[in-house]
Every structure is written in C-alpha cells, then in structure tokens.
C-alpha cells in the first residue's frame, strides 16, 4: 500500500534518479577528477592553479532546462579541452569511456576562470517526463522533484568518503527575465568561494597577522533551506 501511494505521488522519482546518478556515475568519476586536473595543470603551467577548484562542478537548474552546449547557454563560457579519460568495463560494455570537459569562464572583469563543469544529466529525465503525457508529470511536480533530487544528491555525496572535496553542486533558479550571463556569474561566484577557501587553508598553515586575516563571514557559504531555493548566495547578482 505504501509503495502504491509513493508511486501515485511520484515521491520515488527524484530519489531514485539521485541514487542512480551517484552509483552509476559520480562514484566512478569523482575520485579521479583531481588527478585529471593535476595532469592538465602540469601540462599547462602558464595557467593559474587553484587546487580548491580541482573538482567537478555540477549544475542543478531547478527548471530542469539543460543545454547540451554550454557555450550556447552563455557566451562567457568557452570550451577548452577534454580532461584525461577514464576507461572501464561497465555492465557488459567493454572500454566504456568517462570524461569531463574543461571550460574557461569569463567574469565581469574579463578575468578567466578554468573549471570542469557539467549539468546533472538526470534532470533531463525530469524535464522529458513533464513533456510526456504518459508520465502525467506537471510543471509544479517537476519543480518539487528537482528540489528533492538536489537535496537527496547533496545528502548522498556528503556521506561519501571517496567523493569528499571532489565536487561542488551549483543549484539555482533562473531569473524570470532572461539574463545572457546569469549562468557564468553563478559559476564564477562558486569558483571565487573556492579560491577564498584555498587562501584560508594556506593562512591557517601560516597564521597571518590579525590585520590580514580573512573574516570568517567572507567564507560563509549560505544555502537556502526555504521551500523555494534561491541561488546559493546572497551577493545580489
């Protein structure tokens, strides 16, 4: 009876998608991300290296609207190269390839930030279900499922030791009025936070004088816990 109620209310959709995404993909690729970024950094010593950004940045748009080409989503996001491939035998597929794309993100000061970034692909399933009459999945239900997917995935990854410090979830709700560089600003905001985190770690290793110490409030990452998530920051962008 409980199973039937869950099926009717679709409560199990996002939960299952989050676990599938983790077990079938993230748990495989995340432990290898830092090594790939390190190899890229050694091959490109002219590019600034911020180790705190050596992780996979996973975009979670609550609208579930996903671009296959990030460069079309925002012209300030430009493809650079592919990182080192991971090749495994998986579910009967010989030499299955897992890889990530590296992008250069231009901020409002024309500074370049490099990072591996991609969408959470299961959101495509939620979007497709909302467009398919057979799924009987409304737009409101899609939004609720997107929130549940994010919360579930966040909880799973938080408890995963092998994935610790290898990812950053970037959940956001797009503005009602189109902003051509909204996405690049979202990503850059998170990259800046990671850069500050790295500075904080370095300063803890070499304690600075009180006058140069970073205020802890500057490093505080605020995540909305309201029923209607806002972009994961409060800087007014």
Short mmCIF file of C-alpha atoms in Angstrom, two decimals:
data_model
loop_
_atom_site.label_atom_id
_atom_site.label_comp_id
_atom_site.label_asym_id
_atom_site.label_seq_id
_atom_site.Cartn_x
_atom_site.Cartn_y
_atom_site.Cartn_z
CA UNK A 1 0.00 0.00 0.00
CA UNK A 2 2.82 2.41 0.87
CA UNK A 3 4.54 1.56 -2.41
CA UNK A 4 1.39 2.33 -4.39
CA UNK A 5 0.96 5.64 -2.56
CA UNK A 6 4.58 6.53 -3.33
CA UNK A 7 4.09 5.65 -6.99
CA UNK A 8 0.94 7.78 -7.26
CA UNK A 9 2.61 10.79 -5.63
CA UNK A 10 5.83 10.22 -7.62
CA UNK A 11 7.87 10.62 -4.42
CA UNK A 12 10.33 7.95 -5.52
CA UNK A 13 11.29 9.50 -8.88
CA UNK A 14 13.86 12.08 -7.79
CA UNK A 15 15.17 9.87 -5.00
CA UNK A 16 15.87 7.04 -7.45
CA UNK A 17 17.42 9.37 -10.02
CA UNK A 18 19.79 10.84 -7.41
CA UNK A 19 20.96 7.41 -6.26
CA UNK A 20 21.37 6.20 -9.83
CA UNK A 21 23.39 9.29 -10.72
CA UNK A 22 25.65 8.69 -7.74
CA UNK A 23 26.13 4.93 -8.01
CA UNK A 24 26.26 4.75 -11.81
CA UNK A 25 28.36 7.82 -12.49
CA UNK A 26 29.60 10.13 -9.72
CA UNK A 27 31.00 7.40 -7.50
CA UNK A 28 33.03 6.22 -10.50
CA UNK A 29 34.34 9.53 -11.85
CA UNK A 30 34.65 11.88 -8.87
CA UNK A 31 37.60 10.11 -7.17
CA UNK A 32 39.57 10.58 -10.42
CA UNK A 33 38.78 14.26 -11.06
CA UNK A 34 41.65 15.78 -9.06
CA UNK A 35 44.21 13.58 -10.82
CA UNK A 36 42.88 14.69 -14.22
CA UNK A 37 43.01 18.35 -13.18
CA UNK A 38 46.52 17.93 -11.82
CA UNK A 39 47.67 16.42 -15.12
CA UNK A 40 46.13 19.32 -17.02
CA UNK A 41 47.79 21.83 -14.69
CA UNK A 42 51.22 20.24 -15.19
CA UNK A 43 50.75 20.32 -18.96
CA UNK A 44 49.65 23.99 -18.82
CA UNK A 45 51.91 25.66 -16.23
CA UNK A 46 51.08 29.11 -17.63
CA UNK A 47 47.51 28.89 -16.29
CA UNK A 48 46.81 29.86 -12.66
CA UNK A 49 46.35 26.79 -10.45
CA UNK A 50 43.80 26.90 -7.64
CA UNK A 51 43.62 23.41 -6.18
CA UNK A 52 40.30 24.08 -4.47
CA UNK A 53 38.68 24.38 -7.91
CA UNK A 54 40.04 20.99 -8.98
CA UNK A 55 36.67 19.32 -8.71
CA UNK A 56 33.62 18.62 -10.85
CA UNK A 57 31.14 21.48 -10.78
CA UNK A 58 27.65 20.02 -11.19
CA UNK A 59 24.91 22.38 -12.39
CA UNK A 60 21.45 21.76 -10.95
CA UNK A 61 18.92 24.12 -12.60
CA UNK A 62 15.61 23.74 -10.76
CA UNK A 63 13.80 24.36 -14.05
CA UNK A 64 15.43 21.15 -15.36
CA UNK A 65 16.14 23.09 -18.55
CA UNK A 66 19.52 21.81 -19.74
CA UNK A 67 21.67 22.95 -22.66
CA UNK A 68 23.68 20.31 -24.48
CA UNK A 69 26.14 23.04 -25.42
CA UNK A 70 27.19 25.27 -22.52
CA UNK A 71 28.63 27.82 -24.92
CA UNK A 72 25.11 28.41 -26.26
CA UNK A 73 23.76 28.81 -22.75
CA UNK A 74 26.21 31.64 -22.03
CA UNK A 75 28.79 33.16 -24.37
CA UNK A 76 31.08 33.81 -21.39
CA UNK A 77 31.55 30.06 -21.08
CA UNK A 78 34.03 28.67 -23.59
CA UNK A 79 35.14 25.08 -24.11
CA UNK A 80 38.89 24.49 -23.63
CA UNK A 81 39.62 20.78 -23.81
CA UNK A 82 38.77 17.32 -22.53
CA UNK A 83 40.38 16.06 -19.35
CA UNK A 84 42.04 12.65 -19.13
CA UNK A 85 39.62 9.83 -19.92
CA UNK A 86 38.70 7.05 -17.52
CA UNK A 87 38.13 3.76 -19.37
CA UNK A 88 36.39 0.88 -17.59
CA UNK A 89 34.42 -2.25 -18.37
CA UNK A 90 30.92 -1.47 -17.17
CA UNK A 91 27.69 -3.51 -17.34
CA UNK A 92 28.88 -5.54 -20.31
CA UNK A 93 30.32 -2.56 -22.16
CA UNK A 94 33.99 -3.01 -22.94
CA UNK A 95 36.18 0.07 -22.60
CA UNK A 96 33.41 2.41 -21.56
CA UNK A 97 34.73 5.99 -21.59
CA UNK A 98 34.11 8.56 -18.87
CA UNK A 99 35.44 12.08 -19.39
CA UNK A 100 34.84 15.69 -18.44
CA UNK A 101 35.08 18.94 -20.35
CA UNK A 102 37.18 21.84 -19.12
CA UNK A 103 35.81 25.35 -19.65
CA UNK A 104 37.12 28.89 -19.36
CA UNK A 105 34.62 31.20 -17.67
CA UNK A 106 34.95 34.96 -18.22
CA UNK A 107 33.85 37.14 -15.30
CA UNK A 108 32.65 40.74 -15.34
CA UNK A 109 36.28 41.95 -15.12
CA UNK A 110 37.31 39.83 -18.12
CA UNK A 111 39.31 37.50 -15.89
CA UNK A 112 39.37 33.83 -16.92
CA UNK A 113 38.48 31.02 -14.52
CA UNK A 114 39.06 27.42 -15.55
CA UNK A 115 36.96 24.56 -14.25
CA UNK A 116 35.36 21.24 -15.12
CA UNK A 117 31.62 21.78 -15.28
CA UNK A 118 28.58 19.86 -16.49
CA UNK A 119 24.87 19.53 -15.83
CA UNK A 120 23.33 16.89 -13.60
CA UNK A 121 22.05 14.79 -16.51
CA UNK A 122 19.13 13.10 -14.65
CA UNK A 123 17.36 16.46 -14.75
CA UNK A 124 16.85 15.80 -18.45
CA UNK A 125 14.70 12.83 -17.44
CA UNK A 126 12.57 15.01 -15.17
CA UNK A 127 12.14 17.56 -17.95
CA UNK A 128 11.23 14.89 -20.51
CA UNK A 129 8.69 13.37 -18.11
CA UNK A 130 6.99 16.74 -17.74
CA UNK A 131 6.68 16.92 -21.54
CA UNK A 132 5.33 13.38 -21.96
CA UNK A 133 1.60 12.79 -21.49
CA UNK A 134 2.22 9.20 -20.43
CA UNK A 135 4.17 10.36 -17.37
CA UNK A 136 1.41 12.76 -16.27
CA UNK A 137 4.11 14.94 -14.72
CA UNK A 138 3.13 18.58 -14.20
CA UNK A 139 5.46 21.56 -14.15
CA UNK A 140 4.85 22.00 -10.42
CA UNK A 141 5.67 18.36 -9.77
CA UNK A 142 8.83 18.73 -11.82
CA UNK A 143 9.97 21.64 -9.66
CA UNK A 144 9.32 19.69 -6.47
CA UNK A 145 11.17 16.69 -7.87
CA UNK A 146 14.13 18.89 -8.87
CA UNK A 147 14.36 20.18 -5.30
CA UNK A 148 14.12 16.65 -3.92
CA UNK A 149 16.78 15.46 -6.38
CA UNK A 150 19.16 18.19 -5.21
CA UNK A 151 18.57 17.55 -1.51
CA UNK A 152 18.93 13.79 -1.94
CA UNK A 153 22.09 14.05 -4.03
CA UNK A 154 23.60 16.53 -1.58
CA UNK A 155 22.93 14.16 1.32
CA UNK A 156 24.36 11.14 -0.55
CA UNK A 157 27.55 12.95 -1.54
CA UNK A 158 28.02 14.41 1.92
CA UNK A 159 28.17 10.89 3.30
CA UNK A 160 30.54 9.58 0.60
CA UNK A 161 34.15 9.44 1.82
CA UNK A 162 35.60 8.64 -1.61
CA UNK A 163 33.90 11.69 -3.16
CA UNK A 164 34.87 14.17 -0.45
CA UNK A 165 36.17 17.50 -1.82
CA UNK A 166 35.85 16.33 -5.45
CA UNK A 167 32.61 18.10 -6.40
CA UNK A 168 30.54 21.23 -5.97
CA UNK A 169 26.79 21.29 -6.51
CA UNK A 170 25.55 24.53 -8.06
CA UNK A 171 21.78 24.66 -7.66
CA UNK A 172 19.98 27.71 -8.98
CA UNK A 173 16.66 29.06 -10.15
CA UNK A 174 16.92 31.11 -13.30
CA UNK A 175 15.51 34.67 -13.24
CA UNK A 176 12.16 35.29 -14.88
CA UNK A 177 13.71 37.79 -17.27
CA UNK A 178 16.46 36.33 -19.43
CA UNK A 179 19.98 37.36 -18.44
CA UNK A 180 22.62 36.38 -21.02
CA UNK A 181 25.40 35.89 -18.45
CA UNK A 182 23.47 34.63 -15.44
CA UNK A 183 24.99 31.14 -15.61
CA UNK A 184 28.61 32.31 -15.91
CA UNK A 185 28.10 34.61 -12.91
CA UNK A 186 26.72 31.69 -10.90
CA UNK A 187 29.71 29.52 -11.70
CA UNK A 188 32.26 32.28 -11.09
CA UNK A 189 30.71 33.06 -7.71
CA UNK A 190 31.34 29.48 -6.62
CA UNK A 191 34.87 29.49 -8.05
CA UNK A 192 35.64 32.62 -6.05
CA UNK A 193 34.37 30.97 -2.90
CA UNK A 194 36.64 28.00 -3.55
CA UNK A 195 39.56 30.36 -4.12
CA UNK A 196 38.85 32.02 -0.76
CA UNK A 197 38.71 28.60 0.86
CA UNK A 198 42.16 27.81 -0.51
CA UNK A 199 43.52 31.11 0.80
CA UNK A 200 42.00 30.34 4.19
CA UNK A 201 43.71 26.93 4.30
CA UNK A 202 47.06 28.48 3.38
CA UNK A 203 46.69 31.16 6.03
CA UNK A 204 45.86 28.55 8.65
CA UNK A 205 49.07 26.75 7.74
CA UNK A 206 50.96 30.07 8.04
CA UNK A 207 48.97 32.22 10.52
CA UNK A 208 48.83 35.82 9.28
CA UNK A 209 48.90 38.93 11.41
CA UNK A 210 45.44 39.99 12.68
CA UNK A 211 45.30 42.84 10.18
CA UNK A 212 45.48 40.47 7.18
CA UNK A 213 43.31 37.62 8.50
CA UNK A 214 40.19 36.88 6.47
CA UNK A 215 36.90 37.47 8.22
CA UNK A 216 35.14 34.10 8.53
CA UNK A 217 31.94 35.75 7.28
CA UNK A 218 33.63 36.19 3.90
CA UNK A 219 33.96 32.44 3.57
CA UNK A 220 30.48 31.54 4.77
CA UNK A 221 28.59 29.65 2.02
CA UNK A 222 24.91 30.24 2.51
CA UNK A 223 22.47 27.67 1.16
CA UNK A 224 18.79 28.48 1.23
CA UNK A 225 16.73 25.96 3.18
CA UNK A 226 13.40 27.50 2.29
CA UNK A 227 10.85 25.58 0.28
CA UNK A 228 11.69 27.73 -2.73
CA UNK A 229 15.51 27.60 -3.10
CA UNK A 230 17.25 30.73 -4.23
CA UNK A 231 20.67 30.91 -5.95
CA UNK A 232 23.21 29.64 -3.43
CA UNK A 233 24.50 33.09 -2.47
CA UNK A 234 23.36 36.44 -1.19
CA UNK A 235 25.65 38.81 -3.07
CA UNK A 236 22.94 40.46 -5.12
CA UNK A 237 23.97 39.18 -8.58
#
